[in-house]
Amino acid sequence: THSPSPSSSSSPFNGIDKSIPIPHPYAYCKDESIVGAEFYIMEYVKGRIFVDPRMPSMGSMEERVEAYHDAIRVLSNIHNVPWWNIGLEKHGGRNAIAAISSRNGSNDNGKKKNTPTYVERQLQRLLQVASKQSELMKSSHNNTTTTNSTNNSTNNTPKDQNNMEQIEQSLLSMAKQLHHHAAHTPNPYGLLHGDYKIDNLIFHPTKPKVMAVLDWELSTMGDGYCDVANLCMMYFMPSLDKGWGIAGLGGMNLNGTGIPTRNQVLVTYCDCSHHHHHQNKMMKPQKQQQQQQQLPQSLMLRPANLEEATAWAGFYLSFLFFKNCVIVHGVAQRASSGVASSAMAHRVAELLPEMVRLARMIWEEYPPPAVGTGSDDSGKSGYSKL
């Protein structure tokens, strides 16, 4: 028998399908003694996973058009979940309502306290992670240098160390640039998937329809434009045959493929968002509308704005590439210390210079809107060094 699950539910309205298809979770076990770790059991969803965003096995151009439209629709559905009605106030470990309420007062100078944006908070965390990784890498290098000196080995040369120091300086420079603009981001608030991309979706076995969204471990509450940027990273990543180990659409001529351009992704996403808000006004019970109106204004769901989304698209892409640079930097750290000794780990670590170059290229080609100089606190909160 097939148990009812969110993946088989749909909107009762005659407009946009507002369902979020997920595998039904059957059980969750906290007892680590059973298999050595916490675990859960979920429904098996039959379908297709496209590792390659070109979707080469999709039947036709028209089906690719529909498949991508459905993927973007589902992403908009995620961002428009009425989180305050389903117990997600503390999802991601932070109670945004309480945080904003605590900042409604003034600081010691009599000025109103500003709540950091989602990207500001993420940047601080990423820099803390990168700083720790850098310390561990330097410690590992010093230990290896001592060992190699004894064994007359030439691994981990000073040249390697200098190259890594240059990369880390580039990361720090990027962080400062991002930080300067982060406080001015649109900063919409809602449920985030955290790693939304084509290969984290299961499509119907024969139809261009999303049947399940996978890999929710990075889900939190925050800025939905980050999910959109995560999906759009594929336009800058090289194809699978370039040897990066991940597939992208970089350099591909999309004409006649049915794959949307990056701008078309933004247009479709904003259209879906506006459909949501139009339906919500028309169909949502008055009680639910009143509940949302009681939220702080910055936490209310609002329709995505195409002009805003387009203007800030480059910034969010740069931020997501920076985030992935920090992740790859961590792989490099573990590979250098011998914790991650697989050939794949070393191959991923070798991609770090190219990832940094790509992040810088996106910033230069798609700069964010100009913002005032204001007070520069980039020397604080870990922005001075890694």
CSV table of C-alpha atoms in Angstrom, one decimal:
chain,number,residue,atom,x,y,z
A,1,THR,CA,0.0,0.0,0.0
A,2,HIS,CA,1.0,3.6,-0.6
A,3,SER,CA,0.8,5.9,2.3
A,4,PRO,CA,-0.6,9.4,1.7
A,5,SER,CA,2.3,11.9,1.5
A,6,PRO,CA,2.9,15.5,0.6
A,7,SER,CA,4.1,14.4,-2.8
A,8,SER,CA,0.6,13.3,-3.8
A,9,SER,CA,-1.2,16.4,-2.4
A,10,SER,CA,-2.2,19.4,-4.5
A,11,SER,CA,-3.7,22.8,-4.0
A,12,PRO,CA,-7.5,22.8,-3.7
A,13,PHE,CA,-7.6,26.0,-5.8
A,14,ASN,CA,-7.9,26.2,-9.5
A,15,GLY,CA,-4.7,28.3,-9.9
A,16,ILE,CA,-1.1,27.5,-9.3
A,17,ASP,CA,-0.3,24.1,-7.7
A,18,LYS,CA,1.1,25.2,-4.3
A,19,SER,CA,2.2,21.7,-3.1
A,20,ILE,CA,5.8,20.9,-2.1
A,21,PRO,CA,6.5,17.3,-3.1
A,22,ILE,CA,8.6,15.5,-0.6
A,23,PRO,CA,9.1,11.8,0.2
A,24,HIS,CA,6.9,10.8,3.1
A,25,PRO,CA,9.0,10.3,6.3
A,26,TYR,CA,8.0,7.1,8.0
A,27,ALA,CA,10.1,7.0,11.1
A,28,TYR,CA,12.9,8.9,12.8
A,29,CYS,CA,15.2,7.3,15.4
A,30,LYS,CA,17.5,9.2,17.8
A,31,ASP,CA,19.0,6.0,19.3
A,32,GLU,CA,22.6,5.9,17.9
A,33,SER,CA,23.2,2.4,19.3
A,34,ILE,CA,21.1,0.8,16.5
A,35,VAL,CA,23.1,1.7,13.4
A,36,GLY,CA,25.8,4.0,15.0
A,37,ALA,CA,24.0,7.3,14.3
A,38,GLU,CA,20.6,8.9,14.2
A,39,PHE,CA,18.6,7.9,11.2
A,40,TYR,CA,15.3,8.1,9.5
A,41,ILE,CA,13.3,6.1,7.0
A,42,MET,CA,11.5,7.8,4.1
A,43,GLU,CA,9.3,6.8,1.2
A,44,TYR,CA,10.9,5.6,-2.0
A,45,VAL,CA,9.9,7.8,-4.8
A,46,LYS,CA,10.1,6.3,-8.3
A,47,GLY,CA,11.4,8.7,-10.9
A,48,ARG,CA,14.3,10.3,-12.7
A,49,ILE,CA,17.2,12.3,-11.2
A,50,PHE,CA,19.1,14.4,-13.7
A,51,VAL,CA,22.7,14.8,-12.6
A,52,ASP,CA,23.3,16.7,-15.8
A,53,PRO,CA,21.1,19.9,-16.0
A,54,ARG,CA,21.0,19.5,-19.8
A,55,MET,CA,18.6,16.7,-19.1
A,56,PRO,CA,19.8,14.8,-22.2
A,57,SER,CA,17.3,11.9,-21.6
A,58,MET,CA,14.3,14.2,-21.4
A,59,GLY,CA,12.1,13.3,-24.3
A,60,SER,CA,11.8,16.7,-26.1
A,61,MET,CA,12.5,20.4,-26.0
A,62,GLU,CA,8.9,21.1,-24.9
A,63,GLU,CA,9.3,18.6,-22.0
A,64,ARG,CA,12.4,20.4,-20.8
A,65,VAL,CA,10.5,23.7,-20.9
A,66,GLU,CA,7.9,22.1,-18.7
A,67,ALA,CA,10.4,20.4,-16.4
A,68,TYR,CA,12.3,23.6,-15.6
A,69,HIS,CA,9.1,25.6,-15.2
A,70,ASP,CA,7.9,23.0,-12.6
A,71,ALA,CA,11.2,23.1,-10.8
A,72,ILE,CA,11.0,26.8,-10.5
A,73,ARG,CA,7.3,26.6,-9.4
A,74,VAL,CA,8.2,24.2,-6.6
A,75,LEU,CA,11.0,26.5,-5.5
A,76,SER,CA,8.5,29.4,-5.3
A,77,ASN,CA,6.2,27.2,-3.3
A,78,ILE,CA,8.9,26.5,-0.8
A,79,HIS,CA,9.5,30.2,-0.3
A,80,ASN,CA,5.8,30.9,0.1
A,81,VAL,CA,5.1,28.4,2.9
A,82,PRO,CA,3.1,30.1,5.7
A,83,TRP,CA,5.8,29.1,8.1
A,84,TRP,CA,4.2,30.8,11.2
A,85,ASN,CA,1.2,28.4,10.9
A,86,ILE,CA,3.2,25.2,10.9
A,87,GLY,CA,5.7,25.5,13.7
A,88,LEU,CA,8.7,26.8,11.8
A,89,GLU,CA,9.4,29.8,13.9
A,90,LYS,CA,12.6,28.3,15.3
A,91,HIS,CA,13.5,26.3,12.2
A,92,GLY,CA,17.3,26.6,11.6
A,93,GLY,CA,17.9,27.3,15.3
A,94,ARG,CA,17.0,30.9,15.3
A,95,ASN,CA,13.7,32.6,16.4
A,96,ALA,CA,13.5,35.5,14.1
A,97,ILE,CA,10.4,37.0,15.7
A,98,ALA,CA,12.1,37.1,19.1
A,99,ALA,CA,15.4,38.4,17.6
A,100,ILE,CA,13.6,41.3,16.0
A,101,SER,CA,11.5,42.1,19.1
A,102,SER,CA,14.7,42.2,21.2
A,103,ARG,CA,16.2,44.8,18.8
A,104,ASN,CA,13.2,47.1,18.8
A,105,GLY,CA,14.9,49.2,21.5
A,106,SER,CA,17.9,51.4,21.1
A,107,ASN,CA,21.6,50.9,21.7
A,108,ASP,CA,23.8,52.8,24.1
A,109,ASN,CA,24.1,55.7,21.6
A,110,GLY,CA,20.3,56.1,21.4
A,111,LYS,CA,20.3,54.7,17.8
A,112,LYS,CA,17.9,52.0,16.7
A,113,LYS,CA,19.4,48.6,16.6
A,114,ASN,CA,19.5,47.0,13.1
A,115,THR,CA,18.8,43.3,12.7
A,116,PRO,CA,21.5,41.7,10.5
A,117,THR,CA,20.3,40.4,7.2
A,118,TYR,CA,20.5,36.7,6.4
A,119,VAL,CA,23.5,37.1,4.2
A,120,GLU,CA,25.3,39.2,6.9
A,121,ARG,CA,24.8,36.4,9.4
A,122,GLN,CA,25.9,33.7,6.9
A,123,LEU,CA,29.1,35.7,6.0
A,124,GLN,CA,30.1,35.9,9.6
A,125,ARG,CA,29.7,32.1,10.1
A,126,LEU,CA,31.5,31.3,6.9
A,127,LEU,CA,34.4,33.5,7.8
A,128,GLN,CA,34.6,31.8,11.2
A,129,VAL,CA,34.7,28.4,9.5
A,130,ALA,CA,37.3,29.5,7.0
A,131,SER,CA,39.5,31.0,9.7
A,132,LYS,CA,39.4,27.7,11.6
A,133,GLN,CA,40.2,25.8,8.5
A,134,SER,CA,43.1,28.1,7.7
A,135,GLU,CA,44.5,27.5,11.2
A,136,LEU,CA,44.2,23.7,10.9
A,137,MET,CA,45.8,23.8,7.4
A,138,LYS,CA,48.8,25.9,8.7
A,139,SER,CA,49.2,23.6,11.6
A,140,SER,CA,49.1,20.6,9.3
A,141,HIS,CA,51.6,22.2,7.0
A,142,ASN,CA,54.0,22.9,9.8
A,143,ASN,CA,53.8,19.4,11.1
A,144,THR,CA,54.2,17.9,7.6
A,145,THR,CA,57.2,20.2,6.9
A,146,THR,CA,58.9,18.9,10.1
A,147,THR,CA,58.2,15.3,9.1
A,148,ASN,CA,59.3,15.8,5.5
A,149,SER,CA,62.5,17.5,6.7
A,150,THR,CA,63.3,14.4,8.7
A,151,ASN,CA,62.4,12.1,5.8
A,152,ASN,CA,64.0,14.4,3.0
A,153,SER,CA,60.5,14.5,1.4
A,154,THR,CA,59.3,17.4,-0.9
A,155,ASN,CA,55.5,17.2,-0.3
A,156,ASN,CA,53.7,20.4,0.8
A,157,THR,CA,56.3,22.8,-0.6
A,158,PRO,CA,56.5,26.4,0.4
A,159,LYS,CA,55.1,27.2,-3.0
A,160,ASP,CA,52.0,25.3,-2.1
A,161,GLN,CA,51.7,27.2,1.1
A,162,ASN,CA,52.1,30.5,-0.7
A,163,ASN,CA,49.5,29.6,-3.2
A,164,MET,CA,47.0,28.8,-0.4
A,165,GLU,CA,47.8,32.1,1.3
A,166,GLN,CA,47.0,34.0,-1.9
A,167,ILE,CA,43.7,32.1,-2.2
A,168,GLU,CA,42.8,32.9,1.4
A,169,GLN,CA,43.6,36.6,0.8
A,170,SER,CA,41.3,36.5,-2.2
A,171,LEU,CA,38.6,34.9,-0.1
A,172,LEU,CA,39.0,37.6,2.5
A,173,SER,CA,38.8,40.3,-0.1
A,174,MET,CA,35.6,38.8,-1.5
A,175,ALA,CA,34.1,38.6,2.0
A,176,LYS,CA,34.8,42.3,2.6
A,177,GLN,CA,33.1,43.2,-0.7
A,178,LEU,CA,30.1,41.1,0.1
A,179,HIS,CA,29.9,42.4,3.6
A,180,HIS,CA,29.8,46.0,2.3
A,181,HIS,CA,26.6,45.3,0.4
A,182,ALA,CA,25.0,42.5,2.6
A,183,ALA,CA,23.2,45.0,4.9
A,184,HIS,CA,21.4,46.4,1.8
A,185,THR,CA,20.1,43.2,0.3
A,186,PRO,CA,16.4,42.8,-0.3
A,187,ASN,CA,16.4,40.1,2.4
A,188,PRO,CA,13.0,38.5,1.9
A,189,TYR,CA,12.1,36.1,4.7
A,190,GLY,CA,10.8,32.5,4.3
A,191,LEU,CA,11.6,28.8,4.3
A,192,LEU,CA,14.8,28.0,2.5
A,193,HIS,CA,15.8,24.6,1.0
A,194,GLY,CA,19.5,25.5,1.3
A,195,ASP,CA,20.8,23.5,-1.7
A,196,TYR,CA,18.1,23.7,-4.4
A,197,LYS,CA,19.3,22.4,-7.8
A,198,ILE,CA,18.2,20.1,-10.5
A,199,ASP,CA,20.0,17.0,-9.2
A,200,ASN,CA,18.3,17.3,-5.9
A,201,LEU,CA,14.9,16.8,-7.5
A,202,ILE,CA,13.1,13.6,-8.6
A,203,PHE,CA,11.1,14.0,-11.7
A,204,HIS,CA,8.2,11.7,-12.8
A,205,PRO,CA,9.3,8.6,-14.7
A,206,THR,CA,7.7,9.8,-17.9
A,207,LYS,CA,6.3,13.3,-17.3
A,208,PRO,CA,8.2,16.6,-16.9
A,209,LYS,CA,6.9,17.1,-13.3
A,210,VAL,CA,8.8,17.3,-10.0
A,211,MET,CA,7.8,14.3,-7.8
A,212,ALA,CA,10.1,15.0,-4.8
A,213,VAL,CA,12.6,17.5,-3.4
A,214,LEU,CA,15.5,15.8,-1.7
A,215,ASP,CA,18.5,16.8,0.6
A,216,TRP,CA,16.9,19.2,3.1
A,217,GLU,CA,19.7,19.0,5.6
A,218,LEU,CA,20.7,22.7,4.9
A,219,SER,CA,17.2,24.0,5.1
A,220,THR,CA,16.6,27.0,7.3
A,221,MET,CA,14.7,30.3,7.4
A,222,GLY,CA,16.1,33.2,5.5
A,223,ASP,CA,16.5,34.9,2.1
A,224,GLY,CA,14.9,33.1,-0.8
A,225,TYR,CA,17.1,34.8,-3.4
A,226,CYS,CA,19.9,32.6,-2.1
A,227,ASP,CA,18.0,29.5,-3.2
A,228,VAL,CA,17.4,31.1,-6.6
A,229,ALA,CA,21.1,31.9,-6.9
A,230,ASN,CA,22.0,28.3,-5.9
A,231,LEU,CA,19.9,27.0,-8.8
A,232,CYS,CA,21.5,29.5,-11.2
A,233,MET,CA,25.0,28.5,-10.4
A,234,MET,CA,24.7,25.9,-13.1
A,235,TYR,CA,24.9,28.6,-15.8
A,236,PHE,CA,28.5,29.3,-14.7
A,237,MET,CA,29.7,25.8,-14.0
A,238,PRO,CA,31.4,23.8,-16.8
A,239,SER,CA,29.9,20.7,-18.4
A,240,LEU,CA,30.5,17.3,-16.9
A,241,ASP,CA,33.2,16.5,-19.5
A,242,LYS,CA,35.4,19.3,-18.2
A,243,GLY,CA,36.4,17.1,-15.2
A,244,TRP,CA,35.1,19.2,-12.3
A,245,GLY,CA,33.0,16.3,-11.1
A,246,ILE,CA,29.8,18.3,-11.2
A,247,ALA,CA,27.8,19.3,-14.3
A,248,GLY,CA,26.8,22.7,-15.4
A,249,LEU,CA,25.7,24.7,-18.4
A,250,GLY,CA,28.7,27.0,-18.7
A,251,GLY,CA,29.4,28.0,-22.3
A,252,MET,CA,26.5,26.1,-23.7
A,253,ASN,CA,24.2,27.5,-26.4
A,254,LEU,CA,20.7,27.1,-24.9
A,255,ASN,CA,18.9,28.0,-28.1
A,256,GLY,CA,16.5,25.2,-29.1
A,257,THR,CA,17.2,23.1,-25.9
A,258,GLY,CA,14.1,24.1,-23.9
A,259,ILE,CA,16.4,25.1,-21.0
A,260,PRO,CA,15.6,28.6,-19.8
A,261,THR,CA,18.2,31.4,-19.7
A,262,ARG,CA,19.2,32.7,-16.3
A,263,ASN,CA,17.0,35.8,-16.8
A,264,GLN,CA,14.1,33.5,-17.7
A,265,VAL,CA,14.5,31.7,-14.4
A,266,LEU,CA,14.1,35.0,-12.6
A,267,VAL,CA,11.1,36.0,-14.6
A,268,THR,CA,9.4,32.6,-14.0
A,269,TYR,CA,10.2,32.7,-10.3
A,270,CYS,CA,8.8,36.2,-9.9
A,271,ASP,CA,5.7,35.2,-11.9
A,272,CYS,CA,5.0,32.2,-9.7
A,273,SER,CA,5.6,34.3,-6.6
A,274,HIS,CA,3.0,36.9,-7.7
A,275,HIS,CA,0.5,34.1,-8.5
A,276,HIS,CA,1.0,32.9,-4.9
A,277,HIS,CA,0.3,36.3,-3.4
A,278,HIS,CA,-2.7,36.9,-5.7
A,279,GLN,CA,-4.3,33.6,-4.7
A,280,ASN,CA,-3.5,34.2,-1.0
A,281,LYS,CA,-5.4,37.5,-1.0
A,282,MET,CA,-8.3,35.9,-2.8
A,283,MET,CA,-8.5,32.5,-1.0
A,284,LYS,CA,-6.7,32.6,2.3
A,285,PRO,CA,-9.1,32.6,5.3
A,286,GLN,CA,-9.3,35.9,7.1
A,287,LYS,CA,-7.9,34.5,10.3
A,288,GLN,CA,-4.7,33.4,8.5
A,289,GLN,CA,-4.4,36.9,6.9
A,290,GLN,CA,-4.7,38.5,10.3
A,291,GLN,CA,-2.0,36.1,11.7
A,292,GLN,CA,0.4,37.2,9.0
A,293,GLN,CA,-0.4,40.9,9.5
A,294,GLN,CA,0.7,40.5,13.2
A,295,LEU,CA,4.2,39.5,12.1
A,296,PRO,CA,7.0,42.1,12.0
A,297,GLN,CA,6.9,43.6,8.5
A,298,SER,CA,10.4,42.2,7.6
A,299,LEU,CA,9.1,38.7,8.2
A,300,MET,CA,5.9,38.9,6.1
A,301,LEU,CA,5.8,36.9,2.9
A,302,ARG,CA,5.9,39.3,-0.1
A,303,PRO,CA,6.0,38.7,-3.8
A,304,ALA,CA,9.4,38.6,-5.5
A,305,ASN,CA,10.1,41.7,-7.5
A,306,LEU,CA,11.7,41.2,-10.9
A,307,GLU,CA,13.6,44.5,-11.0
A,308,GLU,CA,15.0,43.8,-7.5
A,309,ALA,CA,15.8,40.2,-8.3
A,310,THR,CA,17.6,41.2,-11.5
A,311,ALA,CA,19.6,44.0,-9.9
A,312,TRP,CA,20.8,41.8,-7.0
A,313,ALA,CA,21.2,38.5,-9.0
A,314,GLY,CA,25.0,39.0,-9.4
A,315,PHE,CA,25.5,39.7,-5.7
A,316,TYR,CA,23.6,36.5,-4.6
A,317,LEU,CA,25.6,34.5,-7.2
A,318,SER,CA,28.8,35.9,-5.9
A,319,PHE,CA,27.8,35.0,-2.3
A,320,LEU,CA,26.9,31.5,-3.2
A,321,PHE,CA,30.2,31.0,-5.0
A,322,PHE,CA,32.0,32.4,-2.0
A,323,LYS,CA,30.1,29.9,0.2
A,324,ASN,CA,31.1,27.1,-2.1
A,325,CYS,CA,34.7,28.3,-2.0
A,326,VAL,CA,34.7,28.0,1.7
A,327,ILE,CA,33.3,24.5,1.5
A,328,VAL,CA,36.1,23.5,-1.0
A,329,HIS,CA,38.6,25.3,1.2
A,330,GLY,CA,37.5,22.9,3.9
A,331,VAL,CA,38.0,19.9,1.6
A,332,ALA,CA,41.5,21.2,0.9
A,333,GLN,CA,42.2,21.5,4.6
A,334,ARG,CA,41.1,17.9,5.3
A,335,ALA,CA,43.0,16.6,2.3
A,336,SER,CA,46.2,18.4,3.4
A,337,SER,CA,45.9,16.9,6.9
A,338,GLY,CA,45.2,13.4,5.6
A,339,VAL,CA,41.7,13.3,7.0
A,340,ALA,CA,40.2,13.1,3.5
A,341,SER,CA,42.7,11.0,1.6
A,342,SER,CA,40.6,9.9,-1.3
A,343,ALA,CA,41.6,10.9,-4.8
A,344,MET,CA,38.2,12.7,-5.2
A,345,ALA,CA,39.0,14.9,-2.2
A,346,HIS,CA,42.3,16.0,-3.6
A,347,ARG,CA,40.6,16.6,-7.0
A,348,VAL,CA,38.0,18.8,-5.4
A,349,ALA,CA,40.7,20.7,-3.4
A,350,GLU,CA,42.5,21.4,-6.7
A,351,LEU,CA,39.4,23.2,-7.9
A,352,LEU,CA,39.7,25.9,-5.3
A,353,PRO,CA,41.7,28.4,-7.4
A,354,GLU,CA,39.3,28.1,-10.3
A,355,MET,CA,36.3,28.5,-8.0
A,356,VAL,CA,37.8,31.7,-6.5
A,357,ARG,CA,38.5,33.0,-10.1
A,358,LEU,CA,34.9,32.2,-11.1
A,359,ALA,CA,33.5,34.0,-8.0
A,360,ARG,CA,35.6,37.1,-8.8
A,361,MET,CA,34.5,37.0,-12.4
A,362,ILE,CA,30.8,37.0,-11.5
A,363,TRP,CA,31.3,39.9,-9.1
A,364,GLU,CA,33.0,42.0,-11.8
A,365,GLU,CA,30.6,41.1,-14.6
A,366,TYR,CA,27.4,41.4,-12.5
A,367,PRO,CA,28.1,43.9,-9.8
A,368,PRO,CA,25.5,44.7,-7.2
A,369,PRO,CA,23.7,48.0,-6.9
A,370,ALA,CA,25.7,50.9,-5.6
A,371,VAL,CA,25.3,51.5,-1.9
A,372,GLY,CA,26.4,54.3,0.4
A,373,THR,CA,29.8,54.2,2.0
A,374,GLY,CA,28.4,54.4,5.6
A,375,SER,CA,30.5,53.1,8.4
A,376,ASP,CA,32.9,50.3,7.4
A,377,ASP,CA,33.1,47.6,10.1
A,378,SER,CA,34.8,45.1,7.9
A,379,GLY,CA,37.8,45.1,10.2
A,380,LYS,CA,35.5,43.6,12.9
A,381,SER,CA,33.8,40.2,13.2
A,382,GLY,CA,36.6,38.2,11.5
A,383,TYR,CA,37.0,40.4,8.3
A,384,SER,CA,40.6,41.3,9.1
A,385,LYS,CA,42.3,38.0,8.5
A,386,LEU,CA,41.8,34.3,7.9
